[in-house]
Short mmCIF file of C-alpha atoms in Angstrom, two decimals:
data_model
loop_
_atom_site.label_atom_id
_atom_site.label_comp_id
_atom_site.label_asym_id
_atom_site.label_seq_id
_atom_site.Cartn_x
_atom_site.Cartn_y
_atom_site.Cartn_z
CA UNK A 28 0.00 0.00 0.00
CA UNK A 29 2.78 2.45 0.86
CA UNK A 30 4.52 1.76 -2.43
CA UNK A 31 1.33 2.68 -4.32
CA UNK A 32 1.14 5.90 -2.34
CA UNK A 33 4.80 6.62 -3.13
CA UNK A 34 4.23 6.09 -6.85
CA UNK A 35 1.08 8.22 -6.88
CA UNK A 36 2.72 11.15 -5.14
CA UNK A 37 5.87 10.91 -7.24
CA UNK A 38 3.74 11.13 -10.38
CA UNK A 39 1.72 14.07 -9.03
CA UNK A 40 4.89 15.79 -7.93
CA UNK A 41 6.51 15.32 -11.32
CA UNK A 42 3.51 16.98 -12.98
CA UNK A 43 3.63 19.95 -10.57
CA UNK A 44 7.35 20.64 -10.70
CA UNK A 45 8.21 23.52 -13.00
CA UNK A 46 11.98 23.65 -12.62
CA UNK A 47 13.75 21.33 -15.07
CA UNK A 48 16.59 20.66 -12.62
CA UNK A 49 14.14 19.61 -9.93
CA UNK A 50 12.37 17.33 -12.44
CA UNK A 51 15.69 15.69 -13.30
CA UNK A 52 16.43 15.28 -9.60
CA UNK A 53 13.07 13.59 -9.11
CA UNK A 54 13.68 11.23 -12.02
CA UNK A 55 17.07 10.30 -10.59
CA UNK A 56 15.68 9.87 -7.06
CA UNK A 57 12.65 7.77 -8.00
CA UNK A 58 13.35 4.09 -7.54
CA UNK A 59 11.07 1.30 -6.50
CA UNK A 60 12.69 -1.85 -7.91
CA UNK A 61 14.73 -2.47 -4.78
CA UNK A 62 11.64 -2.17 -2.61
CA UNK A 63 9.69 -4.47 -4.91
CA UNK A 64 12.51 -7.03 -4.76
CA UNK A 65 12.43 -6.95 -0.96
CA UNK A 66 8.65 -7.40 -0.97
CA UNK A 67 8.90 -10.34 -3.39
CA UNK A 68 11.49 -11.91 -1.11
CA UNK A 69 9.14 -11.44 1.85
CA UNK A 70 6.39 -13.28 -0.04
CA UNK A 71 8.77 -16.16 -0.77
CA UNK A 72 9.92 -16.24 2.86
CA UNK A 73 6.28 -16.33 3.99
CA UNK A 74 5.77 -19.52 1.96
CA UNK A 75 8.82 -21.06 3.63
CA UNK A 76 7.55 -19.94 7.03
CA UNK A 77 4.16 -21.56 6.38
CA UNK A 78 5.84 -24.80 5.33
CA UNK A 79 7.94 -24.89 8.48
CA UNK A 80 4.90 -24.21 10.63
CA UNK A 81 2.97 -26.97 8.87
CA UNK A 82 5.82 -29.39 9.57
CA UNK A 83 6.03 -28.21 13.19
CA UNK A 84 9.58 -26.89 12.79
CA UNK A 85 9.12 -23.99 15.16
CA UNK A 86 12.77 -22.94 15.52
CA UNK A 87 13.30 -22.74 11.76
CA UNK A 88 9.98 -20.93 11.36
CA UNK A 89 11.02 -18.40 14.00
CA UNK A 90 14.29 -17.68 12.19
CA UNK A 91 12.41 -17.15 8.93
CA UNK A 92 9.92 -14.92 10.77
CA UNK A 93 12.76 -12.75 12.13
CA UNK A 94 14.18 -12.47 8.60
CA UNK A 95 10.76 -11.43 7.29
CA UNK A 96 10.43 -8.87 10.07
CA UNK A 97 13.87 -7.43 9.29
CA UNK A 98 13.16 -7.18 5.56
CA UNK A 99 9.78 -5.57 6.15
CA UNK A 100 11.32 -2.93 8.40
CA UNK A 101 14.06 -2.36 5.84
CA UNK A 102 11.54 -1.86 3.02
CA UNK A 103 9.47 0.45 5.21
CA UNK A 104 12.53 2.50 6.15
CA UNK A 105 13.65 2.84 2.54
CA UNK A 106 10.15 3.89 1.53
CA UNK A 107 9.93 6.53 4.25
CA UNK A 108 13.30 7.90 3.19
CA UNK A 109 12.16 8.10 -0.43
CA UNK A 110 8.93 9.88 0.53
CA UNK A 111 11.02 12.33 2.54
CA UNK A 112 13.19 12.89 -0.53
CA UNK A 113 10.06 13.69 -2.57
CA UNK A 114 9.07 16.31 -0.02
CA UNK A 115 12.56 17.85 -0.13
CA UNK A 116 12.52 17.99 -3.92
CA UNK A 117 9.12 19.69 -3.88
CA UNK A 118 10.34 22.18 -1.29
CA UNK A 119 13.36 22.93 -3.49
CA UNK A 120 11.08 23.49 -6.47
CA UNK A 121 8.83 25.82 -4.50
CA UNK A 122 11.80 27.79 -3.21
CA UNK A 123 13.23 28.17 -6.71
CA UNK A 124 9.89 29.22 -8.19
CA UNK A 125 9.42 31.90 -5.52
CA UNK A 126 12.86 33.36 -6.29
CA UNK A 127 11.90 33.84 -9.95
#
């Protein structure tokens, strides 16, 4: 859900930015493949977790769960940083447009 929000706001921001340098900065800053890769890995890990739970391998399931938790927090942190970058780019654009 957060990744959809990130994409939506990046698109809206790109359409609002008037400064060509700020647009280029946004294009360079926008990335979501790494986040998508982490999320795909989480989905795969969830399948492994379910298999371990089904086979009553609790210790292995716990280790997989901790890995999932770490990767989720990592993806969330990256996403928050990227959203913060969008806000900074927009602020830069606003500041530049007010100077002109």
